[in-house]
XYZ file of N, CA and C in Angstrom:
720
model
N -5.573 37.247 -78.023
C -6.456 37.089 -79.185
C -6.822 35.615 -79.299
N -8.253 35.352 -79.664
C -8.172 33.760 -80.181
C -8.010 33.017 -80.659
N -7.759 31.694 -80.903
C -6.491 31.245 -82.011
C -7.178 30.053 -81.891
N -7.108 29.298 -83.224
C -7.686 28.120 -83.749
C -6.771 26.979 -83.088
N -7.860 25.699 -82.096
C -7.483 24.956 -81.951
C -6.263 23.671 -82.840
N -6.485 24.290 -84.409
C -5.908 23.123 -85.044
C -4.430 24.426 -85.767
N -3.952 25.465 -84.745
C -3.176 26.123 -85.367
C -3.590 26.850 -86.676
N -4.390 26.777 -87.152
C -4.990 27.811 -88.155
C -4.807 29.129 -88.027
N -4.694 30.015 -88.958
C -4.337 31.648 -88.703
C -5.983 32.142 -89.335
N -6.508 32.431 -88.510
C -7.952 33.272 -88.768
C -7.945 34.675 -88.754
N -8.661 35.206 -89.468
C -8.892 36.765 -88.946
C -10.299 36.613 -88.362
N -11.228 35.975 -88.744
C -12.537 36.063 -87.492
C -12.022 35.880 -86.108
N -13.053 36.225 -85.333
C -12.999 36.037 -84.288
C -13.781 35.365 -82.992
N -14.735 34.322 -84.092
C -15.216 33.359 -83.150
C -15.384 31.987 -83.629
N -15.153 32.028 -85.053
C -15.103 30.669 -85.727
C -13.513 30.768 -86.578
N -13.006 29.599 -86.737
C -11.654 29.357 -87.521
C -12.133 29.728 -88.729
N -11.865 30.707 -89.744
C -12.275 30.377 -91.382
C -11.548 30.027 -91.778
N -10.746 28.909 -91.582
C -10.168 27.500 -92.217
C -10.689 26.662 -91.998
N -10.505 26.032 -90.565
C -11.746 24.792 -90.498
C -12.743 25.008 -90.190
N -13.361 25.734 -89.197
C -14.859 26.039 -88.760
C -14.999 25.573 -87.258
N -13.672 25.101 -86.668
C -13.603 25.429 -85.250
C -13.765 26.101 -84.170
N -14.596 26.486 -83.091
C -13.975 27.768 -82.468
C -13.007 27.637 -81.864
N -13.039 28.887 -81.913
C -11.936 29.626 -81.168
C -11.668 29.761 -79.672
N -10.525 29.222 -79.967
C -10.091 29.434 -78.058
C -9.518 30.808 -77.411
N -10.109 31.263 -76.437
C -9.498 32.630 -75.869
C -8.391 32.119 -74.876
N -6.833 32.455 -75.254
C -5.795 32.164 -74.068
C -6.332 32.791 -72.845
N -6.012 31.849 -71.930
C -6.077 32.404 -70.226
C -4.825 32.685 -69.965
N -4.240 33.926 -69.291
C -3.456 34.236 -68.543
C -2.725 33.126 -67.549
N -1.680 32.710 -67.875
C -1.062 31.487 -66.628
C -0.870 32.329 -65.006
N -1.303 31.572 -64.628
C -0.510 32.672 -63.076
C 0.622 32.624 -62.867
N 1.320 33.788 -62.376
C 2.741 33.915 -61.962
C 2.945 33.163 -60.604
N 4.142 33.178 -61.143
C 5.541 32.092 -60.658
C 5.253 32.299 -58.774
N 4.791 31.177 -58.086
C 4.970 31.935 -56.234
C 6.444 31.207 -56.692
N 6.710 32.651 -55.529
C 7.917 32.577 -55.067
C 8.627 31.580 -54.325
N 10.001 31.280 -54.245
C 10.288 29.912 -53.620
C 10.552 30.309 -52.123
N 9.873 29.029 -51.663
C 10.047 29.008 -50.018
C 10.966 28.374 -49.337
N 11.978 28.489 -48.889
C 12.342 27.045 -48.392
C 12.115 25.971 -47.141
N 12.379 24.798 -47.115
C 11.021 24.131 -45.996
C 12.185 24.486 -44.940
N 10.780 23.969 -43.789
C 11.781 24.282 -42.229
C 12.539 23.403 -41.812
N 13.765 23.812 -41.657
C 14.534 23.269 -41.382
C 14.441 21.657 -40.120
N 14.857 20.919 -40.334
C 14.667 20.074 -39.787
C 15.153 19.900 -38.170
N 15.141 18.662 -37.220
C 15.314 18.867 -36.256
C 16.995 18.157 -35.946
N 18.112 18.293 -35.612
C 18.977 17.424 -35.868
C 19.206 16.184 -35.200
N 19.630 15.313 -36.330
C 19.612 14.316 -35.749
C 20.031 13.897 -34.327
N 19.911 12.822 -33.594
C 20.164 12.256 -32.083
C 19.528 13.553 -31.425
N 18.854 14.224 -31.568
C 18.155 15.186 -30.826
C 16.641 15.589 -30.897
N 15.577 15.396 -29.891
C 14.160 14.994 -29.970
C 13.898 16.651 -30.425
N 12.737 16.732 -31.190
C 11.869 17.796 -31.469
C 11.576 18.217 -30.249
N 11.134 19.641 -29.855
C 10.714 20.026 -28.706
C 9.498 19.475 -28.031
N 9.037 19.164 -27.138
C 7.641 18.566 -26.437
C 6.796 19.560 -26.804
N 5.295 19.104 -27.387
C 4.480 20.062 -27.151
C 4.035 19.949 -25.851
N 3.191 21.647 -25.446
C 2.841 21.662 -23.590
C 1.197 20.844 -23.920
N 1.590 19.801 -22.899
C -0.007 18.805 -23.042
C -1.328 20.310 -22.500
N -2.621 19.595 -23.084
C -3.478 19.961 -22.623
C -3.725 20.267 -21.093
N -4.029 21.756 -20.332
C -4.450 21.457 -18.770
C -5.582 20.320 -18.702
N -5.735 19.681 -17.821
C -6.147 18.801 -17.054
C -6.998 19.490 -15.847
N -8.801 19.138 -16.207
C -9.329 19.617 -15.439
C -9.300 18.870 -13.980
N -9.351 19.297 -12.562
C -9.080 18.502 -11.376
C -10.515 17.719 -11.211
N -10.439 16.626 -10.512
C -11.125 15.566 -10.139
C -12.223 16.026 -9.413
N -13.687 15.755 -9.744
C -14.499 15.979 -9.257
C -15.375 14.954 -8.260
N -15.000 15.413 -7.004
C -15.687 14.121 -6.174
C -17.415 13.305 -6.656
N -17.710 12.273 -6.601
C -18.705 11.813 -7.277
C -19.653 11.958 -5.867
N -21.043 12.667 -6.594
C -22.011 12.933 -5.573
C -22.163 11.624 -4.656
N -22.389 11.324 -3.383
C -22.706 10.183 -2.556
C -21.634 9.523 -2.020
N -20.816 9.577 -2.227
C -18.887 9.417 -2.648
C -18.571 9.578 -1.214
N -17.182 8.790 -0.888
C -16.790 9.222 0.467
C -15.973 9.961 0.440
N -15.936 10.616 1.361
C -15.006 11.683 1.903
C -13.717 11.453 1.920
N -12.789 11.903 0.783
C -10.770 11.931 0.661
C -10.212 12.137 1.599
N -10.945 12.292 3.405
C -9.710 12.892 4.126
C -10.145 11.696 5.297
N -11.865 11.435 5.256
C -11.445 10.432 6.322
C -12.528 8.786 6.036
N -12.612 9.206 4.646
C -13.760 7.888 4.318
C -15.332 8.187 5.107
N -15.595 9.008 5.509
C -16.860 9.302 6.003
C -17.902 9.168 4.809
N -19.078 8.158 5.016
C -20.227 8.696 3.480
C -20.293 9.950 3.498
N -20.871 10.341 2.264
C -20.995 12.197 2.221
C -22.821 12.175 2.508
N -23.239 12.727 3.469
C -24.504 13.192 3.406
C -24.964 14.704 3.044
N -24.090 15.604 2.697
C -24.660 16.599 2.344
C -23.267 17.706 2.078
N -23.314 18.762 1.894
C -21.879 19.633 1.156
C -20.725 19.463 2.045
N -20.826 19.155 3.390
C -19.662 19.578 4.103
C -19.627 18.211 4.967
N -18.482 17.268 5.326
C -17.718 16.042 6.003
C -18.916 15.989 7.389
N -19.802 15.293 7.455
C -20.420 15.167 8.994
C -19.230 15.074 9.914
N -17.916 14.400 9.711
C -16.969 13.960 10.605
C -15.809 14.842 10.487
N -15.551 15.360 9.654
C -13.972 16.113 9.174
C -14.327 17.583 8.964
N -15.275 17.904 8.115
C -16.075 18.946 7.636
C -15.277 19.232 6.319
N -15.036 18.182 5.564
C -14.204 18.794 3.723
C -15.376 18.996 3.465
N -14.890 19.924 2.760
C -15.997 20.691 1.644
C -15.912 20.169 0.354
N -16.732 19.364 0.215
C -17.253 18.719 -1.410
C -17.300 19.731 -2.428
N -17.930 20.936 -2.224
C -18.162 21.872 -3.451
C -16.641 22.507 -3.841
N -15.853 22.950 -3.129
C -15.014 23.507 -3.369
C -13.674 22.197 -3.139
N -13.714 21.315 -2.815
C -12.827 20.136 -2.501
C -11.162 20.539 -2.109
N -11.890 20.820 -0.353
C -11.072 21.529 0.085
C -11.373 21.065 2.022
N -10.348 20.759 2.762
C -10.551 20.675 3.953
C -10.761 21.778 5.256
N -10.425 21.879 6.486
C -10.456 23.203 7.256
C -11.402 23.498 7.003
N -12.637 22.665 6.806
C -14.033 23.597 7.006
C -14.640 23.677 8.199
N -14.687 24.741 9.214
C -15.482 24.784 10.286
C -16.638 24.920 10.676
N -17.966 23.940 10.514
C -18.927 24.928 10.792
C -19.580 25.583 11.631
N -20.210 26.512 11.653
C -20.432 27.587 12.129
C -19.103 28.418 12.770
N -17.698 28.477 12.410
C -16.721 29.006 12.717
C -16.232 29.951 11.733
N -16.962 30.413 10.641
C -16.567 31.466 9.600
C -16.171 32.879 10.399
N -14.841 33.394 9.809
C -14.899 34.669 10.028
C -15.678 35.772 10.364
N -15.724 36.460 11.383
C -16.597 37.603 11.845
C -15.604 38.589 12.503
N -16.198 39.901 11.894
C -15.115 40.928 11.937
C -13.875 40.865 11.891
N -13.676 39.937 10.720
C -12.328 40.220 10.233
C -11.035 39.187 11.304
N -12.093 38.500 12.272
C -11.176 37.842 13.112
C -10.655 36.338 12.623
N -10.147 35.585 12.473
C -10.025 34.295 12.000
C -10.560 33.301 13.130
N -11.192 32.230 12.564
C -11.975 31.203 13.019
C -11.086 30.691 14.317
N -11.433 29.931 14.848
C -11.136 28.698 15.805
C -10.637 28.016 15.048
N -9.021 27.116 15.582
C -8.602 26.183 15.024
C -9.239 24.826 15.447
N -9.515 24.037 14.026
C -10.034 22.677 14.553
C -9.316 21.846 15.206
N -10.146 20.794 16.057
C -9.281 20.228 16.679
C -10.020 18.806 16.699
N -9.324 17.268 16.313
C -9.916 16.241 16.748
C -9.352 14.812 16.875
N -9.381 13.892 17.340
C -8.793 12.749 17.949
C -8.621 11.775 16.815
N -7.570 11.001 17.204
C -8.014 9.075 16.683
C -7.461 8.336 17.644
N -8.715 7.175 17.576
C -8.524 6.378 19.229
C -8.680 5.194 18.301
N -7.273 4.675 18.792
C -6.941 2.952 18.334
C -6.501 2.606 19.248
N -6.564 1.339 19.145
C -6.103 0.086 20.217
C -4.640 -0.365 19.971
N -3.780 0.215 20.522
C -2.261 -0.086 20.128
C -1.603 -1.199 20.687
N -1.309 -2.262 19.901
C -0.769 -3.449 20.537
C 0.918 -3.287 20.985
N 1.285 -1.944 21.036
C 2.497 -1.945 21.999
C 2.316 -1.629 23.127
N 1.345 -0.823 23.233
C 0.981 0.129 24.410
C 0.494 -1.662 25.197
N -0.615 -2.469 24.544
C -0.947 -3.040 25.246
C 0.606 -4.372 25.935
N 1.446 -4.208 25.036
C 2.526 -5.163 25.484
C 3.405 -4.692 26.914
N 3.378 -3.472 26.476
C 3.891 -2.617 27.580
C 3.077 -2.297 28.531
N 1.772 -2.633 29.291
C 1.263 -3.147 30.221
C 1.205 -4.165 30.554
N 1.599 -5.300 29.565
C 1.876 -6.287 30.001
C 3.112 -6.622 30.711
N 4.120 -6.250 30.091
C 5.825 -6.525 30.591
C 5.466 -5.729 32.393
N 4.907 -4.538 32.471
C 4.891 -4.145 33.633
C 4.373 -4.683 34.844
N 3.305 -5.408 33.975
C 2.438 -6.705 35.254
C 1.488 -5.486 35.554
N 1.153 -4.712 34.613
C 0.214 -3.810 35.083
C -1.482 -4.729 34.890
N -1.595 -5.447 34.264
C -2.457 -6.481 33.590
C -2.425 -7.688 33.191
N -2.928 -8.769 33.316
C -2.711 -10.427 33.003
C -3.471 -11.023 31.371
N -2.175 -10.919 30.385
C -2.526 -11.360 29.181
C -3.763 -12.745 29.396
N -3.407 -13.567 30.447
C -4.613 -14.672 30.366
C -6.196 -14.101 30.662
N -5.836 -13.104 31.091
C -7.378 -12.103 31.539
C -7.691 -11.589 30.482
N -7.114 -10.556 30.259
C -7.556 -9.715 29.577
C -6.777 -9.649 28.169
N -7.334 -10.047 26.848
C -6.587 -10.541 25.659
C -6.929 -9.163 24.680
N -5.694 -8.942 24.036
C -6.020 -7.667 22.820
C -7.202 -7.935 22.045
N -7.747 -6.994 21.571
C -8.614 -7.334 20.721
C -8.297 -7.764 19.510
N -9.214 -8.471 18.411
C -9.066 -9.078 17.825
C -9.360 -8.230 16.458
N -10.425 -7.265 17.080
C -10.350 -6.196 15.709
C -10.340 -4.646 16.187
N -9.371 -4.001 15.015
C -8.525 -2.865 15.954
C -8.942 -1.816 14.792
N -9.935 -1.202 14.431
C -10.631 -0.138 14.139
C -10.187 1.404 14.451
N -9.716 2.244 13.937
C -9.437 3.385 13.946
C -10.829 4.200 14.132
N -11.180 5.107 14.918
C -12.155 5.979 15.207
C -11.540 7.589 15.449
N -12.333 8.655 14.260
C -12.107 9.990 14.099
C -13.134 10.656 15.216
N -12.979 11.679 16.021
C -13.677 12.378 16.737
C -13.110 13.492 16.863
N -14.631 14.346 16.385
C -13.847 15.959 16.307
C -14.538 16.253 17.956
N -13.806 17.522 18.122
C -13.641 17.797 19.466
C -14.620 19.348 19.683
N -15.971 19.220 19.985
C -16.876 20.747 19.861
C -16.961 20.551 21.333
N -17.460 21.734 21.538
C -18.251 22.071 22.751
C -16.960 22.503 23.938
N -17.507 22.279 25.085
C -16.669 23.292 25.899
C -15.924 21.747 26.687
N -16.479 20.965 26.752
C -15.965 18.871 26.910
C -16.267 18.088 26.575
N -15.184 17.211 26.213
C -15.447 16.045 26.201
C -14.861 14.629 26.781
N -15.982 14.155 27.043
C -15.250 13.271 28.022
C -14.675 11.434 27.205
N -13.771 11.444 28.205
C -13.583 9.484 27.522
C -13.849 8.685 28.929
N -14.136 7.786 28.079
C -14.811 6.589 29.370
C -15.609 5.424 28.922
N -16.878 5.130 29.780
C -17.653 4.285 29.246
C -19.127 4.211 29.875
N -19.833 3.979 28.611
C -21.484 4.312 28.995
C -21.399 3.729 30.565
N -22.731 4.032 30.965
C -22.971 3.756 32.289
C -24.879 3.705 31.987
N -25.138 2.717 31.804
C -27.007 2.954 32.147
C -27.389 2.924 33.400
N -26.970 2.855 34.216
C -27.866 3.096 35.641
C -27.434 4.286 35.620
N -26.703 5.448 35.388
C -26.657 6.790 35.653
C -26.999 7.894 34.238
N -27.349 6.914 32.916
C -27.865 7.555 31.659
C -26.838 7.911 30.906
N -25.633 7.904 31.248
C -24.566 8.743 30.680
C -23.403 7.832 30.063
N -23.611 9.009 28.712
C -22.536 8.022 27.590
C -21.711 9.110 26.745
N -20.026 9.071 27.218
C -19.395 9.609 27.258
C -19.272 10.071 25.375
N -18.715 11.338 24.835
C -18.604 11.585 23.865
C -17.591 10.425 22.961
N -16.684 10.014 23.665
C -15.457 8.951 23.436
C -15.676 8.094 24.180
N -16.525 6.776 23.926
C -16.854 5.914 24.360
C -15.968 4.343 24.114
N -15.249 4.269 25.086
C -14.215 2.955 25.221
C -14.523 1.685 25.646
N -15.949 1.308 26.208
C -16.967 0.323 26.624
C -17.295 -0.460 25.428
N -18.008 -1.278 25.945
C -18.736 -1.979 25.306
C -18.133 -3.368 25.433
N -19.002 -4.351 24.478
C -18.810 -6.012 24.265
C -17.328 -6.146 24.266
N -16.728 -5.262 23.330
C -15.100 -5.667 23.057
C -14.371 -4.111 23.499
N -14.553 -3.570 24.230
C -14.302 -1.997 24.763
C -13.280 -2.386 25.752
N -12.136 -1.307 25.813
C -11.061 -1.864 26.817
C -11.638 -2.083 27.999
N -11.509 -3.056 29.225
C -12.007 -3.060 30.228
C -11.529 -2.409 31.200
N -10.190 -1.463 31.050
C -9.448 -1.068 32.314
C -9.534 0.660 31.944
N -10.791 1.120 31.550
C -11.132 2.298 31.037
C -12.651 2.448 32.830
N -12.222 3.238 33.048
C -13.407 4.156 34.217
C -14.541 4.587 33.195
N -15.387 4.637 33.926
C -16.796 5.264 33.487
C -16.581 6.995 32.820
N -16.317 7.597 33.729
C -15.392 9.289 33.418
C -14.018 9.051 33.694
N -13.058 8.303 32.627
C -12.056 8.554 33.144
C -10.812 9.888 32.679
N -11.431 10.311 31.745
C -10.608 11.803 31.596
C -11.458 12.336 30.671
N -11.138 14.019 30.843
C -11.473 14.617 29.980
C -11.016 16.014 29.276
N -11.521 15.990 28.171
C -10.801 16.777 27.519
C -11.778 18.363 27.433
N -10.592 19.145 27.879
C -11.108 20.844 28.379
C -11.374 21.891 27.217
N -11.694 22.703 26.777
C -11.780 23.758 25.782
C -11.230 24.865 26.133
N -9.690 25.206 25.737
C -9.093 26.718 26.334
C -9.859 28.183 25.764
N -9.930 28.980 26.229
C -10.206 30.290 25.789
C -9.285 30.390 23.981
N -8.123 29.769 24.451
C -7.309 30.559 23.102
C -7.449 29.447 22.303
N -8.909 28.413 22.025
C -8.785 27.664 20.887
C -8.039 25.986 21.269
N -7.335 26.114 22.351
C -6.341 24.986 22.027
C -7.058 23.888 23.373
N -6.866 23.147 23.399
C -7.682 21.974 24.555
C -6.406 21.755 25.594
N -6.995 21.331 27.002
C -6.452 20.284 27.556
C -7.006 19.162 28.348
N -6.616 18.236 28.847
C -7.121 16.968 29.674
C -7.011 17.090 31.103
N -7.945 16.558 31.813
C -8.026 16.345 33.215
C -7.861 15.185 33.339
N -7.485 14.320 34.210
C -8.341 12.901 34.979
C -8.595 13.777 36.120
N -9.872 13.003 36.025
C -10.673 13.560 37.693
C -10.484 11.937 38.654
N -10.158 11.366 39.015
C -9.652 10.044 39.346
C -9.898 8.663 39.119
N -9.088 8.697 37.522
C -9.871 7.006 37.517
C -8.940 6.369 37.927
N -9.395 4.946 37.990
C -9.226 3.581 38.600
C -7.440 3.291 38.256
N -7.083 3.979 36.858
C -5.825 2.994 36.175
C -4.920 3.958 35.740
N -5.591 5.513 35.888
C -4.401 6.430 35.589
C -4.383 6.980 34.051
N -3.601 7.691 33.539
C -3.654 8.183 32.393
C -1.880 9.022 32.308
N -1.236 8.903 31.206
C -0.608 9.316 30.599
C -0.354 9.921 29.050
N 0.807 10.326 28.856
C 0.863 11.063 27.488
C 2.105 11.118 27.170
N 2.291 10.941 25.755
C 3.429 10.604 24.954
C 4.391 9.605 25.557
N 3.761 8.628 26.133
C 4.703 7.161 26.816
C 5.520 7.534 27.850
N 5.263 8.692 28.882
C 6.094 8.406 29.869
C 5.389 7.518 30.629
N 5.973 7.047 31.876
C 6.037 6.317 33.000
C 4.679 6.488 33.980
N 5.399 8.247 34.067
C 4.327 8.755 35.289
C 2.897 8.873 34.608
N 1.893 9.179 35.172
C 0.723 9.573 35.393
C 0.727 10.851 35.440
N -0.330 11.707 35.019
C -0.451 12.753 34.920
C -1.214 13.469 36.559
N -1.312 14.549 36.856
C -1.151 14.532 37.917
C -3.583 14.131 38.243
N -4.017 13.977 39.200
C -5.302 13.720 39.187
C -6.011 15.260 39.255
N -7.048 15.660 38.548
C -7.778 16.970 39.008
C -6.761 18.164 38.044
N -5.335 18.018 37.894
C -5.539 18.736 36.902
C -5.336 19.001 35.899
N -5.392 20.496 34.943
C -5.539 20.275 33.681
C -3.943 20.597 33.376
N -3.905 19.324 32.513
C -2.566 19.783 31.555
C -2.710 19.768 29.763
N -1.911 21.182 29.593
C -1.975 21.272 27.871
C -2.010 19.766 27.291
N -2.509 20.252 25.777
C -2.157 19.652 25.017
C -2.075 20.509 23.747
N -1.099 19.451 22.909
C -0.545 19.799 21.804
C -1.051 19.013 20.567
N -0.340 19.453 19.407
C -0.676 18.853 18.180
C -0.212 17.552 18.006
N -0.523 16.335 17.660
C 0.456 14.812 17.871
C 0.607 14.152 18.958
N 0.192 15.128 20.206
C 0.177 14.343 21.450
C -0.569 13.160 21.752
N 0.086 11.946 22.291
C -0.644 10.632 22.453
C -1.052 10.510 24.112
N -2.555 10.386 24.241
C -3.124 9.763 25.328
C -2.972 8.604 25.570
N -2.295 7.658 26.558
C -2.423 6.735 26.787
C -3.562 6.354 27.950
N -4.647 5.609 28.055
C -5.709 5.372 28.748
C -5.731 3.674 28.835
N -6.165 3.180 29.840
C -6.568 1.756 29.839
C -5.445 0.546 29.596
N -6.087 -0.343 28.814
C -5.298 -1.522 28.412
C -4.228 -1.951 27.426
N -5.025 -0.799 26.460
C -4.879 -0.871 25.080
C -5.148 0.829 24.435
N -5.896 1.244 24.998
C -5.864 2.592 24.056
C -5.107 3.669 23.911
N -5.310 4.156 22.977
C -4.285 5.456 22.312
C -5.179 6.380 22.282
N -4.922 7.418 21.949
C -5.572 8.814 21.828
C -4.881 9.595 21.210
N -4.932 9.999 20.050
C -4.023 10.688 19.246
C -4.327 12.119 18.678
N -3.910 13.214 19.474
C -4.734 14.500 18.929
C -3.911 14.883 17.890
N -5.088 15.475 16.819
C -4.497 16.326 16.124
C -5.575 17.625 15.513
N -4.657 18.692 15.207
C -5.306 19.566 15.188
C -5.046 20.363 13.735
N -6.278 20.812 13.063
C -6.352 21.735 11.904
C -7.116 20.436 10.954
């Protein structure tokens, strides 16, 4: 019921007829919420649980960007030199080696040819070569070469006969104790390569033995296997 601001007892019901106030209509208070109690705390000398961080989207190679597996510029979706795949940023790309009928691709296969200054010390100690002649080079460059086709050869250009080997060891600062064709590398039926020397001048070995490999013919190769050729060079296959 409404009841006079100044406590007055009225019987109207919109003005006080004592003072001439209106009248206030009580509002209903809201009921009591119930008690909660807070959450319990964490105890002391002991950390709150970690929240799990946000996933983290993966790194997106920047268009023009070099290549993560061998520094190659990128000219277009797939490694000119390695074949990573930029779109999917992912290596083992073969091209033109995709699956057909269900068979799996050809394993890749391809080199690095550096100039190893033990290899070259160790022609020296042998007197296989005269440090006053012939001096290491001065800049020792790592070179990637993938391995297509049915050969490839190592050696060194030749212009009076037109021919310039796929693995070319010539040149201004090129080992000098490298043959024109001095070995080459074979394509097996089952995917996997091996090397010939057909007879150069200085011989050829693998994984640092002594001997020479035999001339004319082909012997396997494996994954990690090191060519030794020339003065100074290495040959380092690897494959996938």
């Amino acid at each position: 019921m409404p009841s006079c601001p100044s406590g007055h007892h009225s019987t109207a019901t919109d003005f006080c007829d004592t003072c001439g106030l209106r009248l206030q209509a009580h509002s209903p208070s809201p009921p009591p919420q119930p008690y909660r109690p807070p959450p319990p705390e964490a105890p002391a000398g002991r950390p709150a649980p970690p929240r799990a961080p946000a996933p983290r989207r993966p790194p997106v190679a920047p268009r023009g960007g070099p290549c993560p597996e061998c520094s190659t510029s990128r000219t277009g979706r797939f490694c000119e030199e390695c074949g990573y795949d930029f779109a999917s940023q992912s290596g083992s790309h073969t091209r033109g080696g995709s699956e057909q009928d269900g068979a799996p691709a050809a394993p890749r296969w391809r080199v690095i040819v550096v100039a190893d200054p033990a290899y070259y010390q160790y022609m020296v100690d042998r007197g296989m070569l005269d440090p006053a002649q012939i001096a290491f080079p001065s800049v020792n460059k790592q070179r990637r070469v993938s391995l297509k086709g049915d050969r490839v050869h190592i050696g060194r250009r030749s212009a009076s006969r037109g021919f310039t080997p796929e693995i070319d060891l010539g040149g201004p600062k090129g080992d000098p104790a490298i043959s024109h064709i001095h070995a080459i590398l074979v394509a097996q039926p089952d995917g996997t390569w091996s090397i010939v020397d057909p007879g150069s001048t200085n011989g050829t070995m693998i994984n640092g033995t002594a001997n020479m490999i035999p001339r004319k013919v082909e012997v396997p190769l494996y994954d990690s296997d090191r060519i030794y050729v020339g003065a100074w060079t290495v040959i380092i296959v690897q494959k996938g």
